Amino acid sequence: MRDQPSQAARRTMLGTLRRLRGANDGVSAVEFAIIAPLMLVLYFGSVELSLLMQADRRVTSASATMGDLTARSATVADNDIDQIFAAAEFVMAPLPTQNARLRISSFVADPAGNVTVGWSDARNTAPLSVGAPVTDLPNGVIAPGGSVIFAEVEYQYSSRIEFVLKGERQLEEEFYMRPRRVNAIPRN
């Protein structure tokens, strides 16, 4: 035969269970301990995501700045290119730009619509080969006999926090702009 708990022991156990069920001390601390890690991940994740989006906007602005400044010119010399690259790096600040790959090129179409590289300058990457055919342009970007300035920026973004976004992200932007003052901008 089993030993059955006595009536007094049962009452004591039931009383203890009732007291525990009604006790609310420490519930908030337990709930916070359960939710705090999720809150931290959401907080740091949103901060990291906003920094990544800010870097992407800066890359986009830098390529637009390079294309716009070049397209305003009637002719482009070495000093102009240096200033355009410096302006792009200024737009990207406070991001570290020593490894940002910047390239400005002029694409020229002959009367038959065949597009080639007229000139190209680059920083931290290779310029395009002059005279090389360009085949992957979006439709309508360049008319036969016309030209277009092509600015591109590539940037390896690495989060300063690295809580949620670990490793590097490749940010790239391309920008096309027609010359404003001349049909094709010569490179001096």
Coordinates of N, CA, C and O in Angstrom, one line a residue:
M1 N 0.8 -1.2 0.0 CA 0.0 0.0 0.0 C 0.9 1.2 0.0 O 1.9 1.3 0.6
R2 N 0.3 2.2 -0.7 CA 1.0 3.4 -0.8 C 0.7 4.3 0.4 O -0.4 4.2 1.0
D3 N 1.6 5.1 0.7 CA 1.4 6.1 1.8 C 0.7 7.3 1.2 O 1.1 7.9 0.3
Q4 N -0.5 7.5 1.7 CA -1.3 8.7 1.2 C -0.9 9.9 2.1 O -0.8 9.7 3.3
P5 N -0.8 11.1 1.4 CA -0.5 12.2 2.3 C -1.7 12.5 3.2 O -2.9 12.3 2.9
S6 N -1.4 13.0 4.3 CA -2.4 13.2 5.3 C -3.2 14.5 4.9 O -2.8 15.2 4.0
Q7 N -4.3 14.6 5.5 CA -5.2 15.7 5.2 C -4.5 17.0 5.5 O -4.7 18.0 4.7
A8 N -3.7 17.1 6.5 CA -3.0 18.3 6.9 C -2.0 18.7 5.8 O -1.8 19.8 5.4
A9 N -1.3 17.6 5.3 CA -0.3 17.9 4.3 C -0.9 18.4 3.0 O -0.3 19.2 2.3
R10 N -2.1 17.8 2.7 CA -2.8 18.3 1.5 C -3.2 19.7 1.6 O -3.0 20.5 0.6
R11 N -3.7 20.1 2.7 CA -4.1 21.5 2.9 C -2.9 22.4 2.8 O -2.9 23.5 2.3
T12 N -1.7 22.0 3.4 CA -0.5 22.8 3.3 C -0.1 23.0 1.9 O 0.3 24.1 1.4
M13 N -0.1 21.9 1.1 CA 0.3 22.0 -0.3 C -0.7 22.8 -1.1 O -0.2 23.7 -1.9
L14 N -1.9 22.7 -0.9 CA -2.9 23.5 -1.6 C -2.8 25.0 -1.2 O -2.9 25.9 -2.1
G15 N -2.5 25.2 0.0 CA -2.3 26.6 0.5 C -1.1 27.2 -0.1 O -1.1 28.4 -0.5
T16 N -0.1 26.5 -0.2 CA 1.2 27.0 -0.9 C 0.9 27.3 -2.3 O 1.4 28.3 -2.8
L17 N 0.3 26.4 -3.1 CA 0.0 26.6 -4.5 C -0.9 27.8 -4.7 O -0.7 28.6 -5.6
R18 N -1.9 28.0 -3.8 CA -2.7 29.2 -3.9 C -1.9 30.5 -3.7 O -2.2 31.5 -4.4
R19 N -1.0 30.5 -2.7 CA -0.2 31.6 -2.5 C 0.7 31.9 -3.6 O 0.9 33.1 -4.0
L20 N 1.3 30.9 -4.2 CA 2.2 31.1 -5.4 C 1.4 31.6 -6.6 O 1.9 32.5 -7.3
R21 N 0.2 31.1 -6.8 CA -0.6 31.6 -7.9 C -1.0 33.0 -7.8 O -1.0 33.8 -8.7
G22 N -1.2 33.5 -6.6 CA -1.6 34.9 -6.3 C -0.4 35.8 -6.2 O -0.6 37.0 -6.2
A23 N 0.8 35.3 -6.0 CA 2.0 36.2 -5.9 C 2.4 36.8 -7.2 O 2.5 36.1 -8.2
N24 N 2.6 38.1 -7.3 CA 3.0 38.8 -8.5 C 4.4 39.4 -8.3 O 4.8 40.1 -9.3
D25 N 5.1 39.2 -7.3 CA 6.4 39.7 -7.1 C 7.3 39.1 -8.1 O 7.4 37.9 -8.3
G26 N 8.1 40.0 -8.8 CA 9.1 39.5 -9.8 C 8.5 39.2 -11.1 O 9.3 38.8 -12.0
V27 N 7.3 39.3 -11.4 CA 6.7 39.0 -12.7 C 7.2 39.9 -13.7 O 7.6 39.5 -14.8
S28 N 7.3 41.2 -13.4 CA 7.8 42.2 -14.4 C 9.3 41.9 -14.7 O 9.7 42.0 -15.9
A29 N 10.1 41.5 -13.7 CA 11.5 41.2 -14.0 C 11.6 40.0 -14.9 O 12.5 40.0 -15.8
V30 N 10.8 39.0 -14.7 CA 10.8 37.8 -15.5 C 10.4 38.2 -17.0 O 11.1 37.7 -17.9
E31 N 9.3 38.9 -17.1 CA 8.9 39.3 -18.4 C 10.0 40.2 -19.1 O 10.2 40.0 -20.3
F32 N 10.6 41.1 -18.4 CA 11.7 41.9 -19.0 C 12.8 41.0 -19.4 O 13.4 41.2 -20.5
A33 N 13.2 40.0 -18.6 CA 14.3 39.1 -19.0 C 14.0 38.3 -20.2 O 14.9 38.0 -21.0
I34 N 12.7 38.0 -20.4 CA 12.4 37.3 -21.6 C 12.3 38.2 -22.9 O 12.8 37.8 -24.0
I35 N 11.9 39.4 -22.7 CA 11.7 40.3 -23.9 C 12.9 41.2 -24.2 O 13.1 41.6 -25.3
A36 N 13.8 41.4 -23.2 CA 15.0 42.3 -23.4 C 15.9 41.9 -24.6 O 16.3 42.8 -25.4
P37 N 16.2 40.6 -24.7 CA 17.1 40.3 -25.9 C 16.4 40.6 -27.2 O 17.1 41.2 -28.1
L38 N 15.1 40.4 -27.4 CA 14.4 40.7 -28.6 C 14.4 42.2 -28.8 O 14.6 42.7 -29.9
M39 N 14.2 43.0 -27.7 CA 14.2 44.4 -27.9 C 15.6 45.0 -28.3 O 15.7 45.9 -29.1
L40 N 16.7 44.4 -27.7 CA 18.0 44.8 -28.1 C 18.3 44.5 -29.6 O 18.9 45.3 -30.3
V41 N 17.9 43.3 -30.0 CA 18.1 43.0 -31.4 C 17.3 43.9 -32.3 O 17.9 44.4 -33.3
L42 N 16.1 44.2 -32.0 CA 15.3 45.2 -32.8 C 15.9 46.6 -32.8 O 16.0 47.2 -33.8
Y43 N 16.4 47.0 -31.6 CA 17.0 48.4 -31.5 C 18.2 48.5 -32.4 O 18.4 49.3 -33.2
F44 N 19.2 47.6 -32.1 CA 20.5 47.6 -32.8 C 20.3 47.3 -34.3 O 21.0 47.9 -35.1
G45 N 19.4 46.4 -34.6 CA 19.1 46.1 -36.0 C 18.5 47.4 -36.7 O 18.9 47.6 -37.9
S46 N 17.7 48.1 -36.1 CA 17.1 49.3 -36.8 C 18.2 50.4 -36.9 O 18.2 51.1 -37.9
V47 N 19.1 50.5 -35.9 CA 20.1 51.5 -36.0 C 21.1 51.1 -37.2 O 21.4 51.9 -38.0
E48 N 21.5 49.8 -37.2 CA 22.3 49.4 -38.3 C 21.7 49.5 -39.7 O 22.4 49.9 -40.6
L49 N 20.4 49.2 -39.8 CA 19.7 49.3 -41.0 C 19.7 50.8 -41.5 O 19.8 51.1 -42.7
S50 N 19.4 51.7 -40.6 CA 19.3 53.1 -40.9 C 20.7 53.6 -41.3 O 20.8 54.4 -42.3
L51 N 21.8 53.1 -40.7 CA 23.1 53.5 -41.2 C 23.5 53.0 -42.5 O 24.1 53.7 -43.4
L52 N 23.0 51.7 -42.8 CA 23.2 51.2 -44.2 C 22.4 52.0 -45.2 O 23.0 52.3 -46.3
M53 N 21.2 52.3 -44.9 CA 20.4 53.1 -45.8 C 21.0 54.5 -46.0 O 21.0 55.0 -47.2
Q54 N 21.6 55.1 -45.0 CA 22.2 56.4 -45.1 C 23.5 56.2 -46.0 O 23.7 57.1 -46.9
A55 N 24.2 55.2 -45.9 CA 25.4 55.0 -46.7 C 25.0 54.8 -48.2 O 25.6 55.3 -49.1
D56 N 23.9 54.0 -48.4 CA 23.4 53.8 -49.8 C 23.0 55.1 -50.4 O 23.2 55.4 -51.6
R57 N 22.3 56.0 -49.6 CA 21.9 57.3 -50.1 C 23.1 58.2 -50.5 O 23.1 58.9 -51.5
R58 N 24.2 58.1 -49.7 CA 25.4 58.8 -50.0 C 26.1 58.4 -51.2 O 26.6 59.2 -52.0
V59 N 26.1 57.0 -51.5 CA 26.6 56.5 -52.7 C 25.8 57.0 -53.9 O 26.4 57.4 -54.9
T60 N 24.5 57.0 -53.8 CA 23.6 57.5 -54.9 C 23.9 59.0 -55.1 O 24.0 59.4 -56.3
S61 N 24.0 59.7 -54.1 CA 24.3 61.2 -54.2 C 25.7 61.4 -54.8 O 25.8 62.4 -55.6
A62 N 26.6 60.6 -54.5 CA 28.0 60.8 -55.0 C 28.0 60.5 -56.5 O 28.6 61.3 -57.3
S63 N 27.3 59.5 -57.0 CA 27.3 59.2 -58.4 C 26.5 60.3 -59.2 O 27.0 60.7 -60.2
A64 N 25.4 60.8 -58.6 CA 24.7 61.9 -59.2 C 25.5 63.2 -59.3 O 25.5 63.9 -60.3
T65 N 26.3 63.4 -58.2 CA 27.1 64.6 -58.2 C 28.2 64.5 -59.3 O 28.4 65.5 -60.0
M66 N 28.8 63.4 -59.4 CA 29.9 63.2 -60.4 C 29.3 63.4 -61.8 O 29.9 64.1 -62.6
G67 N 28.2 62.8 -62.1 CA 27.6 62.9 -63.4 C 27.1 64.3 -63.7 O 27.3 64.9 -64.8
D68 N 26.5 65.0 -62.7 CA 26.0 66.3 -62.9 C 27.1 67.3 -63.1 O 27.1 68.2 -64.0
L69 N 28.2 67.3 -62.3 CA 29.3 68.2 -62.4 C 30.0 68.0 -63.8 O 30.4 69.0 -64.4
T70 N 30.1 66.8 -64.2 CA 30.8 66.6 -65.5 C 29.9 67.0 -66.6 O 30.4 67.7 -67.6
A71 N 28.6 66.8 -66.6 CA 27.7 67.2 -67.7 C 27.6 68.7 -67.8 O 27.2 69.2 -68.9
R72 N 27.9 69.4 -66.8 CA 27.8 70.9 -66.9 C 29.0 71.5 -67.6 O 28.9 72.6 -68.0
S73 N 30.1 70.7 -67.8 CA 31.3 71.2 -68.4 C 31.2 71.2 -69.9 O 30.5 70.4 -70.5
A74 N 32.0 72.1 -70.5 CA 32.1 72.2 -72.0 C 33.3 71.3 -72.4 O 33.4 70.8 -73.5
T75 N 34.3 71.2 -71.5 CA 35.5 70.4 -71.7 C 35.9 69.9 -70.3 O 35.7 70.6 -69.3
V76 N 36.7 68.8 -70.2 CA 37.1 68.3 -68.9 C 38.6 68.1 -69.0 O 39.1 67.4 -69.9
A77 N 39.3 68.6 -68.0 CA 40.8 68.4 -67.9 C 41.1 67.7 -66.6 O 40.2 67.4 -65.8
D78 N 42.4 67.4 -66.4 CA 42.8 66.6 -65.2 C 42.4 67.2 -63.9 O 41.9 66.6 -63.0
N79 N 42.5 68.6 -63.8 CA 42.2 69.3 -62.6 C 40.7 69.2 -62.3 O 40.2 69.0 -61.2
D80 N 39.9 69.2 -63.4 CA 38.4 69.1 -63.3 C 38.0 67.7 -62.7 O 37.2 67.6 -61.8
I81 N 38.7 66.7 -63.2 CA 38.4 65.3 -62.8 C 38.7 65.2 -61.3 O 38.0 64.6 -60.5
D82 N 39.9 65.7 -60.9 CA 40.3 65.7 -59.5 C 39.3 66.4 -58.6 O 38.9 65.8 -57.5
Q83 N 38.8 67.5 -59.0 CA 37.8 68.2 -58.3 C 36.4 67.5 -58.2 O 35.8 67.5 -57.2
I84 N 36.1 66.8 -59.3 CA 34.8 66.1 -59.3 C 34.9 64.9 -58.4 O 34.0 64.6 -57.6
F85 N 36.1 64.2 -58.4 CA 36.2 63.1 -57.5 C 36.3 63.6 -56.0 O 35.7 62.9 -55.1
A86 N 36.9 64.7 -55.8 CA 36.9 65.3 -54.4 C 35.5 65.7 -54.0 O 35.1 65.4 -52.8
A87 N 34.7 66.2 -54.9 CA 33.3 66.5 -54.5 C 32.5 65.3 -54.2 O 31.7 65.3 -53.2
A88 N 32.7 64.2 -54.9 CA 32.0 62.9 -54.6 C 32.4 62.4 -53.3 O 31.6 61.9 -52.5
E89 N 33.7 62.5 -52.9 CA 34.1 62.0 -51.6 C 33.6 62.9 -50.5 O 33.3 62.4 -49.4
F90 N 33.5 64.2 -50.8 CA 32.9 65.1 -49.8 C 31.4 64.7 -49.6 O 30.9 64.8 -48.4
V91 N 30.7 64.4 -50.6 CA 29.3 64.0 -50.5 C 29.1 62.7 -49.7 O 28.2 62.6 -48.9
M92 N 30.1 61.8 -49.8 CA 30.0 60.6 -49.1 C 30.4 60.7 -47.6 O 30.2 59.8 -46.8
A93 N 31.0 61.8 -47.2 CA 31.5 62.0 -45.8 C 30.2 61.8 -44.9 O 29.1 62.2 -45.3
P94 N 30.4 61.3 -43.8 CA 31.6 60.9 -43.0 C 32.0 59.5 -43.3 O 32.9 58.9 -42.5
L95 N 31.5 58.8 -44.3 CA 32.0 57.5 -44.6 C 33.5 57.5 -45.0 O 33.9 58.5 -45.7
P96 N 34.2 56.5 -44.7 CA 35.6 56.5 -45.1 C 35.7 56.2 -46.6 O 35.1 55.2 -47.1
T97 N 36.3 57.0 -47.4 CA 36.2 56.9 -48.9 C 37.5 56.5 -49.5 O 37.6 56.4 -50.7
Q98 N 38.5 56.1 -48.7 CA 39.8 55.7 -49.3 C 39.7 54.5 -50.2 O 40.5 54.3 -51.1
N99 N 38.7 53.6 -50.0 CA 38.5 52.5 -50.9 C 37.3 52.6 -51.8 O 37.0 51.6 -52.5
A100 N 36.7 53.7 -51.8 CA 35.5 53.9 -52.7 C 36.0 53.9 -54.2 O 37.0 54.5 -54.5
R101 N 35.3 53.1 -55.0 CA 35.7 53.0 -56.4 C 34.8 54.0 -57.2 O 33.6 53.8 -57.3
L102 N 35.5 55.0 -57.8 CA 34.8 56.0 -58.6 C 35.2 56.0 -60.0 O 36.4 55.9 -60.3
R103 N 34.2 56.1 -60.9 CA 34.6 56.2 -62.4 C 33.6 57.1 -63.1 O 32.4 57.1 -62.9
I104 N 34.2 57.9 -64.0 CA 33.4 58.8 -64.9 C 33.9 58.5 -66.3 O 35.1 58.4 -66.6
S105 N 32.9 58.3 -67.1 CA 33.2 57.9 -68.5 C 32.2 58.7 -69.4 O 31.1 59.1 -69.0
S106 N 32.7 58.9 -70.7 CA 31.9 59.5 -71.7 C 31.6 58.5 -72.7 O 32.5 57.9 -73.3
F107 N 30.3 58.2 -73.0 CA 29.9 57.3 -74.0 C 29.4 58.1 -75.2 O 28.6 59.0 -75.1
V108 N 29.9 57.7 -76.4 CA 29.6 58.5 -77.6 C 29.0 57.5 -78.6 O 29.5 56.4 -78.8
A109 N 27.9 57.9 -79.2 CA 27.2 57.1 -80.3 C 27.5 57.7 -81.6 O 27.4 59.0 -81.8
D110 N 27.8 56.9 -82.6 CA 28.0 57.4 -84.0 C 26.6 57.5 -84.6 O 25.6 57.1 -84.0
P111 N 26.5 58.1 -85.8 CA 25.2 58.3 -86.4 C 24.4 57.0 -86.6 O 23.2 57.0 -86.7
A112 N 25.1 55.8 -86.7 CA 24.4 54.6 -86.8 C 23.9 54.0 -85.4 O 23.2 53.0 -85.4
G113 N 24.3 54.7 -84.3 CA 23.8 54.3 -83.0 C 24.8 53.4 -82.3 O 24.4 52.9 -81.2
N114 N 26.0 53.1 -82.9 CA 27.0 52.3 -82.2 C 27.7 53.1 -81.1 O 28.2 54.2 -81.4
V115 N 27.6 52.6 -79.9 CA 28.1 53.4 -78.7 C 29.5 52.8 -78.4 O 29.7 51.6 -78.2
T116 N 30.5 53.8 -78.1 CA 31.8 53.4 -77.7 C 32.2 54.4 -76.6 O 31.6 55.4 -76.3
V117 N 33.3 54.0 -75.8 CA 33.8 54.8 -74.8 C 34.7 55.9 -75.4 O 35.6 55.6 -76.1
G118 N 34.3 57.2 -75.1 CA 35.0 58.3 -75.6 C 36.2 58.6 -74.8 O 37.3 58.8 -75.3
W119 N 36.0 58.6 -73.5 CA 37.1 58.7 -72.5 C 36.6 58.2 -71.1 O 35.4 58.1 -70.9
S120 N 37.5 57.9 -70.3 CA 37.2 57.4 -68.9 C 38.3 57.7 -67.9 O 39.4 57.6 -68.3
D121 N 37.8 58.1 -66.8 CA 38.8 58.3 -65.6 C 38.2 57.6 -64.4 O 37.0 57.5 -64.2
A122 N 39.2 57.1 -63.6 CA 38.7 56.4 -62.4 C 39.7 56.6 -61.2 O 40.8 57.0 -61.4
R123 N 39.1 56.4 -60.0 CA 39.9 56.4 -58.8 C 39.6 55.1 -58.1 O 38.5 54.7 -57.9
N124 N 40.7 54.4 -57.7 CA 40.7 53.1 -57.0 C 40.1 52.0 -57.8 O 39.7 51.0 -57.3
T125 N 40.0 52.1 -59.1 CA 39.6 51.1 -60.0 C 40.1 51.5 -61.4 O 40.7 52.5 -61.6
A126 N 40.0 50.6 -62.4 CA 40.5 50.8 -63.7 C 39.5 51.6 -64.5 O 38.3 51.4 -64.5
P127 N 40.0 52.6 -65.3 CA 39.1 53.3 -66.3 C 38.7 52.3 -67.4 O 39.3 51.3 -67.6
L128 N 37.6 52.6 -68.0 CA 37.2 51.8 -69.2 C 38.1 52.1 -70.4 O 38.7 53.2 -70.5
S129 N 38.3 51.2 -71.2 CA 39.2 51.3 -72.4 C 38.5 52.3 -73.4 O 37.4 52.0 -73.8
V130 N 39.3 53.3 -73.9 CA 38.8 54.2 -74.9 C 38.6 53.4 -76.2 O 39.4 52.6 -76.6
G131 N 37.4 53.7 -76.8 CA 37.1 53.0 -78.0 C 36.4 51.7 -77.8 O 35.9 51.1 -78.8
A132 N 36.3 51.2 -76.6 CA 35.6 49.9 -76.4 C 34.1 50.1 -76.6 O 33.5 51.1 -76.3
P133 N 33.5 49.0 -77.2 CA 32.1 49.1 -77.5 C 31.3 49.0 -76.2 O 31.7 48.3 -75.2
V134 N 30.2 49.7 -76.1 CA 29.3 49.7 -74.9 C 28.0 49.1 -75.4 O 27.3 49.7 -76.3
T135 N 27.6 48.0 -74.9 CA 26.4 47.3 -75.4 C 25.3 47.2 -74.3 O 24.2 46.8 -74.7
D136 N 25.6 47.4 -73.1 CA 24.5 47.2 -72.1 C 23.9 48.5 -71.5 O 23.6 48.6 -70.4
L137 N 23.7 49.4 -72.4 CA 23.0 50.7 -72.0 C 21.5 50.4 -72.0 O 20.9 49.7 -72.9
P138 N 20.8 51.1 -71.1 CA 19.3 51.1 -71.1 C 18.8 51.7 -72.4 O 19.4 52.7 -72.9
N139 N 17.7 51.3 -72.9 CA 17.1 51.9 -74.1 C 16.8 53.4 -73.9 O 16.3 53.8 -72.8
G140 N 17.1 54.2 -74.9 CA 16.8 55.6 -74.9 C 17.7 56.5 -74.2 O 17.5 57.7 -74.1
V141 N 18.8 55.9 -73.6 CA 19.7 56.8 -72.9 C 20.5 57.7 -73.8 O 20.8 58.8 -73.5
I142 N 20.9 57.1 -74.9 CA 21.8 57.9 -75.9 C 21.2 57.8 -77.3 O 20.9 56.7 -77.7
A143 N 21.1 59.0 -77.9 CA 20.6 59.0 -79.3 C 21.7 58.8 -80.2 O 22.9 59.2 -79.9
P144 N 21.4 58.4 -81.5 CA 22.5 58.3 -82.5 C 23.1 59.6 -82.7 O 22.4 60.7 -82.8
G145 N 24.4 59.7 -82.7 CA 25.2 60.9 -82.9 C 25.3 61.7 -81.6 O 25.9 62.8 -81.6
G146 N 24.8 61.2 -80.5 CA 24.9 61.9 -79.2 C 25.9 61.3 -78.3 O 26.7 60.5 -78.6
S147 N 25.9 61.8 -77.0 CA 26.8 61.2 -76.0 C 26.1 61.3 -74.7 O 25.1 62.0 -74.5
V148 N 26.7 60.6 -73.7 CA 26.1 60.6 -72.3 C 27.3 60.4 -71.4 O 28.3 59.8 -71.7
I149 N 27.2 61.1 -70.2 CA 28.2 60.9 -69.2 C 27.7 59.8 -68.3 O 26.6 59.8 -67.9
F150 N 28.6 58.9 -68.0 CA 28.3 57.7 -67.2 C 29.1 57.8 -65.9 O 30.4 57.7 -66.0
A151 N 28.5 58.0 -64.7 CA 29.2 58.0 -63.5 C 28.8 56.8 -62.6 O 27.7 56.4 -62.6
E152 N 29.8 56.2 -62.0 CA 29.5 55.0 -61.2 C 30.4 55.0 -59.9 O 31.5 55.5 -59.9
V153 N 29.7 54.5 -58.9 CA 30.4 54.5 -57.6 C 30.1 53.1 -57.0 O 29.0 52.6 -57.0
E154 N 31.2 52.5 -56.5 CA 31.1 51.2 -55.8 C 31.7 51.4 -54.4 O 32.8 52.0 -54.3
Y155 N 31.0 50.9 -53.4 CA 31.5 51.1 -52.0 C 31.2 49.8 -51.2 O 30.1 49.3 -51.2
Q156 N 32.2 49.4 -50.5 CA 32.1 48.3 -49.5 C 31.7 48.8 -48.2 O 32.5 49.5 -47.5
Y157 N 30.5 48.6 -47.8 CA 30.0 49.1 -46.5 C 30.2 48.0 -45.4 O 29.8 46.9 -45.6
S158 N 30.7 48.5 -44.3 CA 30.9 47.6 -43.2 C 30.3 48.3 -42.0 O 30.7 49.4 -41.7
S159 N 29.4 47.7 -41.3 CA 28.7 48.3 -40.1 C 29.7 48.5 -39.0 O 30.5 47.7 -38.7
R160 N 29.6 49.7 -38.4 CA 30.4 50.0 -37.2 C 30.0 49.2 -36.0 O 30.8 49.0 -35.1
I161 N 28.8 48.8 -36.0 CA 28.2 48.1 -34.8 C 28.4 46.6 -34.9 O 28.8 46.0 -34.0
E162 N 28.0 46.1 -36.1 CA 28.1 44.6 -36.3 C 27.4 43.8 -35.3 O 27.9 42.8 -34.9
F163 N 26.2 44.2 -34.9 CA 25.4 43.4 -33.9 C 24.5 42.5 -34.7 O 24.3 41.4 -34.4
V164 N 23.9 43.1 -35.8 CA 22.9 42.4 -36.6 C 23.5 42.2 -38.0 O 23.5 41.1 -38.5
L165 N 24.0 43.2 -38.6 CA 24.6 43.2 -39.9 C 26.1 42.9 -39.8 O 26.9 43.8 -39.7
K166 N 26.5 41.7 -40.0 CA 27.9 41.3 -39.9 C 28.4 41.2 -41.3 O 27.7 40.9 -42.3
G167 N 29.7 41.5 -41.5 CA 30.4 41.4 -42.8 C 30.1 42.7 -43.6 O 29.6 43.7 -43.1
E168 N 30.5 42.7 -44.9 CA 30.5 43.8 -45.7 C 29.3 43.7 -46.7 O 28.9 42.6 -47.1
R169 N 28.8 44.8 -47.1 CA 27.7 44.9 -48.1 C 28.3 45.8 -49.3 O 28.8 46.8 -49.1
Q170 N 28.1 45.3 -50.5 CA 28.5 46.0 -51.7 C 27.4 47.0 -52.1 O 26.2 46.6 -52.4
L171 N 27.7 48.3 -52.1 CA 26.8 49.3 -52.5 C 27.2 49.8 -53.9 O 28.4 50.2 -54.0
E172 N 26.4 49.8 -54.9 CA 26.7 50.3 -56.2 C 25.7 51.2 -56.7 O 24.5 51.1 -56.4
E173 N 26.1 52.2 -57.5 CA 25.2 53.1 -58.1 C 25.7 53.6 -59.5 O 26.9 53.9 -59.6
E174 N 24.9 53.7 -60.5 CA 25.2 54.2 -61.8 C 24.3 55.3 -62.1 O 23.2 55.4 -61.7
F175 N 24.9 56.3 -62.8 CA 24.1 57.5 -63.1 C 24.5 58.0 -64.5 O 25.6 58.1 -64.9
Y176 N 23.5 58.2 -65.4 CA 23.6 58.7 -66.7 C 23.2 60.1 -66.8 O 22.1 60.5 -66.3
M177 N 23.9 61.0 -67.5 CA 23.5 62.4 -67.7 C 24.0 62.8 -69.0 O 25.2 62.6 -69.4
R178 N 23.1 63.5 -69.8 CA 23.5 64.1 -71.1 C 24.2 65.4 -70.8 O 23.9 66.1 -69.9
P179 N 25.2 65.6 -71.7 CA 26.0 66.9 -71.6 C 25.0 68.1 -71.8 O 24.1 68.0 -72.6
R180 N 25.2 69.2 -71.1 CA 24.3 70.3 -71.2 C 24.7 71.4 -72.2 O 23.9 72.0 -72.8
R181 N 26.0 71.5 -72.3 CA 26.5 72.7 -73.1 C 27.0 72.3 -74.5 O 27.1 73.1 -75.4
V182 N 27.4 71.0 -74.6 CA 28.0 70.6 -75.9 C 27.4 69.2 -76.2 O 26.8 68.6 -75.4
N183 N 27.5 68.7 -77.5 CA 27.0 67.4 -77.9 C 27.8 66.3 -77.2 O 27.2 65.3 -76.7
A184 N 29.1 66.5 -77.2 CA 30.0 65.5 -76.5 C 31.1 66.2 -75.8 O 31.7 67.1 -76.4
I185 N 31.3 65.9 -74.6 CA 32.3 66.6 -73.8 C 33.7 66.0 -74.1 O 34.0 64.9 -73.8
P186 N 34.6 66.9 -74.6 CA 36.0 66.4 -74.9 C 36.8 66.3 -73.6 O 36.6 67.0 -72.7
R187 N 37.8 65.4 -73.6 CA 38.7 65.2 -72.4 C 40.0 65.8 -72.8 O 40.7 65.4 -73.8
N188 N 40.5 66.8 -72.1 CA 41.8 67.5 -72.4 C 42.9 66.9 -71.5 O 42.7 66.6 -70.4

